[in-house]
PDB file of C-alpha atoms in Angstrom:
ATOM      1  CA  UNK A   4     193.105  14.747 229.119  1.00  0.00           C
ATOM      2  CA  UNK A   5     192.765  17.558 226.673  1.00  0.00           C
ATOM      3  CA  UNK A   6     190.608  20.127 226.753  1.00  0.00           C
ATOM      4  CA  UNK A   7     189.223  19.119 222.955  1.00  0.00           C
ATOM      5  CA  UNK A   8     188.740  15.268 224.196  1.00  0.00           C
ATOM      6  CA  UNK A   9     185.471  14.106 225.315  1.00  0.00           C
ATOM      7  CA  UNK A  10     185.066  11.597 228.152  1.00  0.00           C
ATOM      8  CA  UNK A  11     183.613   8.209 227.075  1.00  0.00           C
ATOM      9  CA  UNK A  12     180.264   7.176 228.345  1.00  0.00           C
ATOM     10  CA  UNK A  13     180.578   4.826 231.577  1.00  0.00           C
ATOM     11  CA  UNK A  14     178.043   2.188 230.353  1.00  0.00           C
ATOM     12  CA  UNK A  15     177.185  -0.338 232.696  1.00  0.00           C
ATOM     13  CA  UNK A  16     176.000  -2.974 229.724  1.00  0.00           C
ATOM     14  CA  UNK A  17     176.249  -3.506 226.200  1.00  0.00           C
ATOM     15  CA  UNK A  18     174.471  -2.885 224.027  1.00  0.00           C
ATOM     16  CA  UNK A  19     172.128  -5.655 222.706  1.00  0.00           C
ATOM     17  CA  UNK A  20     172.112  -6.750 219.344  1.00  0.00           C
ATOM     18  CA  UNK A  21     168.588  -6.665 217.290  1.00  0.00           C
ATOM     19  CA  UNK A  22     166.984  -9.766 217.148  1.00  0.00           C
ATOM     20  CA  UNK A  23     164.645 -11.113 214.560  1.00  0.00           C
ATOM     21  CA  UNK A  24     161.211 -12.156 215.922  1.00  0.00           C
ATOM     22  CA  UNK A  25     162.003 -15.977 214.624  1.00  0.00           C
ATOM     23  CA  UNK A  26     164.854 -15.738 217.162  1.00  0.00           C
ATOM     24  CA  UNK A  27     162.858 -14.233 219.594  1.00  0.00           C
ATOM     25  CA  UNK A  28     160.193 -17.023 219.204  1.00  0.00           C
ATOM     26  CA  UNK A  29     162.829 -19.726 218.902  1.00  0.00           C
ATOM     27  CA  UNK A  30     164.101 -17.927 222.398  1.00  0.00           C
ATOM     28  CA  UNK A  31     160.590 -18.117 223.969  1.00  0.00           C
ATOM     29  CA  UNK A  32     159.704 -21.575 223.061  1.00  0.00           C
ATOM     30  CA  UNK A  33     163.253 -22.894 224.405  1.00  0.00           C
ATOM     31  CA  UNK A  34     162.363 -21.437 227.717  1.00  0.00           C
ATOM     32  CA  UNK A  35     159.337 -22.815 227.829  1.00  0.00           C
ATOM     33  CA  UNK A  36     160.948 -26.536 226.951  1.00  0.00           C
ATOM     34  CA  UNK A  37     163.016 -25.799 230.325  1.00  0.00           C
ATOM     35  CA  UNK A  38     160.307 -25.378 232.482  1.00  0.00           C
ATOM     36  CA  UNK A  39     158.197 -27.845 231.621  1.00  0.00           C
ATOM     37  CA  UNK A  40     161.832 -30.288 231.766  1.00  0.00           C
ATOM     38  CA  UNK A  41     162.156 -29.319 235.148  1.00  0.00           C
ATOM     39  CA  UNK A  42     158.184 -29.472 236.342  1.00  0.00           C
ATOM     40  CA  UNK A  43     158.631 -32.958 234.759  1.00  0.00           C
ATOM     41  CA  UNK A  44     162.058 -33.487 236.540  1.00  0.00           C
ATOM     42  CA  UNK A  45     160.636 -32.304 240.204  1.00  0.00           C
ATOM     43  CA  UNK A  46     157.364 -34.039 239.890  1.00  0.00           C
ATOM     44  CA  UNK A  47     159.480 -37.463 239.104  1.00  0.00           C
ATOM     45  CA  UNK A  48     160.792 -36.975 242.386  1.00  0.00           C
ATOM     46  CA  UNK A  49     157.757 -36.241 244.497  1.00  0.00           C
ATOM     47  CA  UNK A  50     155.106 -39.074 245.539  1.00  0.00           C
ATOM     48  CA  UNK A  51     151.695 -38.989 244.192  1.00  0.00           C
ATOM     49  CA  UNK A  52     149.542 -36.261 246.111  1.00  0.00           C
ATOM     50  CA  UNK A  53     147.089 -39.083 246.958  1.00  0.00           C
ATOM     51  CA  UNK A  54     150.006 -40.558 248.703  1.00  0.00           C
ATOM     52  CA  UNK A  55     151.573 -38.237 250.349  1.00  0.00           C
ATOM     53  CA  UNK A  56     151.742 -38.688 253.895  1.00  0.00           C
ATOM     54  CA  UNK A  57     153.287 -35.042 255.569  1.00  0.00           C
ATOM     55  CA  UNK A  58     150.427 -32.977 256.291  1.00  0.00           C
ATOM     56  CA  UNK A  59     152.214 -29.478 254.874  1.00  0.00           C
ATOM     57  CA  UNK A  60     154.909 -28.965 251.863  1.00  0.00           C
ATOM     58  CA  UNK A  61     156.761 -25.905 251.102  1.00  0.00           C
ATOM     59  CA  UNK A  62     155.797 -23.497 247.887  1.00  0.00           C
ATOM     60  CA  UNK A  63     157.797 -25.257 245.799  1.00  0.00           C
ATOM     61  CA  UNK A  64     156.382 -28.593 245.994  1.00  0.00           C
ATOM     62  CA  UNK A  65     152.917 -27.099 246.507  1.00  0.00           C
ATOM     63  CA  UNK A  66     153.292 -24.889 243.054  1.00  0.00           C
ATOM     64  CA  UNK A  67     154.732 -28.422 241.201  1.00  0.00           C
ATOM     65  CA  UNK A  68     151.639 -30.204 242.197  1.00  0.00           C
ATOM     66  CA  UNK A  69     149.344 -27.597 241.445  1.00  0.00           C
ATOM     67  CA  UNK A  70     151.255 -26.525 237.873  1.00  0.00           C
ATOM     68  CA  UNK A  71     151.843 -23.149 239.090  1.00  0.00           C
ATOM     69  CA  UNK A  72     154.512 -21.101 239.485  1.00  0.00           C
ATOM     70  CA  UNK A  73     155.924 -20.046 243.020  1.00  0.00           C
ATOM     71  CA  UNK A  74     155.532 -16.647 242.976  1.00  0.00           C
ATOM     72  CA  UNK A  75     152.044 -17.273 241.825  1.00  0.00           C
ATOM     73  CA  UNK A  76     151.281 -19.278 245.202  1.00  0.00           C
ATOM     74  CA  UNK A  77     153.340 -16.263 247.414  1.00  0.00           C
ATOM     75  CA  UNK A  78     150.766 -13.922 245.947  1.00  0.00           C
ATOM     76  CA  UNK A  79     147.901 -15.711 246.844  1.00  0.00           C
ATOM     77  CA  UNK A  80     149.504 -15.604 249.973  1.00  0.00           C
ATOM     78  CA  UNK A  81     150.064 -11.761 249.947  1.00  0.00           C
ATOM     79  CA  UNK A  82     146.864 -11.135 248.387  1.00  0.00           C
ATOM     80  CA  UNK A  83     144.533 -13.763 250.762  1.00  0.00           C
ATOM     81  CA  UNK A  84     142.606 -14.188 247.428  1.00  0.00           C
ATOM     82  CA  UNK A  85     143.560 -17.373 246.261  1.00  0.00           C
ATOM     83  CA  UNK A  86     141.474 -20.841 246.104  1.00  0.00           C
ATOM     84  CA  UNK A  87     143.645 -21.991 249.294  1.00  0.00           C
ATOM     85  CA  UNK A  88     145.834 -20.062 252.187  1.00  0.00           C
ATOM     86  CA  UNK A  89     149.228 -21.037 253.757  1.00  0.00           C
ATOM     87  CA  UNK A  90     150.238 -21.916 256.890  1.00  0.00           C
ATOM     88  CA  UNK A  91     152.962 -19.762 258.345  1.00  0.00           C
ATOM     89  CA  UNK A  92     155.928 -20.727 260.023  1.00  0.00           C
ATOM     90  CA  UNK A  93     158.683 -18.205 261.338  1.00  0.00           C
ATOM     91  CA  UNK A  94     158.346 -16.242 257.798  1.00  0.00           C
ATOM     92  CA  UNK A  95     157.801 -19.559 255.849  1.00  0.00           C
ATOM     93  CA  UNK A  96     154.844 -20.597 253.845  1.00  0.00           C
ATOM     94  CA  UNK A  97     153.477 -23.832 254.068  1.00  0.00           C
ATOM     95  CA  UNK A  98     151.060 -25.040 252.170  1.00  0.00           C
ATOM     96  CA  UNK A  99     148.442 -27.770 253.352  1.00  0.00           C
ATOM     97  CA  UNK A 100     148.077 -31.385 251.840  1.00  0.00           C
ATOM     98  CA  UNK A 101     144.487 -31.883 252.419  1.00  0.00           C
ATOM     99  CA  UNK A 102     143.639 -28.451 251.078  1.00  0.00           C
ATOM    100  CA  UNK A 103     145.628 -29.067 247.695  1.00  0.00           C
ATOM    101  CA  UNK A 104     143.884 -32.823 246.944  1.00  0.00           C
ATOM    102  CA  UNK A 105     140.664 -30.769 247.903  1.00  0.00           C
ATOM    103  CA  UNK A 106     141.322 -28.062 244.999  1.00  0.00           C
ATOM    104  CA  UNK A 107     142.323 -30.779 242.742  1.00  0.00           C
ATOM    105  CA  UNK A 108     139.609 -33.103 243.645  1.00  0.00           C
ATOM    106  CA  UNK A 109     141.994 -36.134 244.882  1.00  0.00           C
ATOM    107  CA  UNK A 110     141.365 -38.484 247.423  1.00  0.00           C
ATOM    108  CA  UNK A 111     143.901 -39.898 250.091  1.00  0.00           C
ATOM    109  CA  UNK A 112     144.901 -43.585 249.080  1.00  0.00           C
ATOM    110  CA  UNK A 113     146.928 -44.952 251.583  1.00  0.00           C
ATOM    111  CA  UNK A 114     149.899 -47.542 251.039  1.00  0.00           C
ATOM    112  CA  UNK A 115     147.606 -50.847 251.489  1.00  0.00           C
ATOM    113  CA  UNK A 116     144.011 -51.301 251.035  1.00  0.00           C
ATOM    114  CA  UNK A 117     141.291 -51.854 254.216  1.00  0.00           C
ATOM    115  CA  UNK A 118     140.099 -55.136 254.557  1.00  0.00           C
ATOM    116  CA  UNK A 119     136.842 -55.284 255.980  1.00  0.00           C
ATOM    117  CA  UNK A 120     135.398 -57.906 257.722  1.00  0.00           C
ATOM    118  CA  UNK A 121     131.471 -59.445 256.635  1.00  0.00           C
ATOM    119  CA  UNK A 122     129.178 -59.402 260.189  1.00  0.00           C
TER     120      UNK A 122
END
């Protein structure tokens, strides 16, 4: 290298190109379409809450049932200032049954219906 060259900036990215803000919104909206395609996607594969027979679930399922996202759930578990609190299990959270149907106002149904007998 000569003394008259300069070294090229080490750049770690490139540079991004301008957007307009219809391509920004056409950006935002598509991301949104994903997420609510998988909410739809993971709920399709999870019982009913009033059916559910485990007595905990993990974030994930917990934040599909109650529309939230995870992280939101992990910082009402930081925080201790959410509607509900986790259970914790080496380092995991775990989130209660019974204490989600309560904040959503479900009942437990079970699988077949009591039959009572007249005295």
């Amino acid at each position: 290298m000569t003394t008259t060259q300069q070294p090229r900036p080490r750049t770690r990215f490139r540079p991004l190109p301008d957007k307009s803000a219809e391509q920004v919104e056409a950006e935002r909206v598509a991301r949104r379409t994903r997420e609510r395609q998988r909410v739809e996607h993971a709920l399709s594969a999870l019982p009913p809450l009033e059916y559910e027979r485990r007595t905990v679930v993990s974030t994930a399922e917990a934040a599909i049932y109650l529309n939230r996202k995870t992280q939101t759930l992990r910082l009402w578990a930081c925080t201790e200032e959410g509607p509900i609190r986790p259970v914790r299990v080496n380092g995991r959270l775990l989130w209660r049954v019974a204490d989600l149907r309560q904040l959503l106002g479900i009942e437990r149904k079970t699988d077949t219906p009591r039959v009572t007998e007249a005295a």
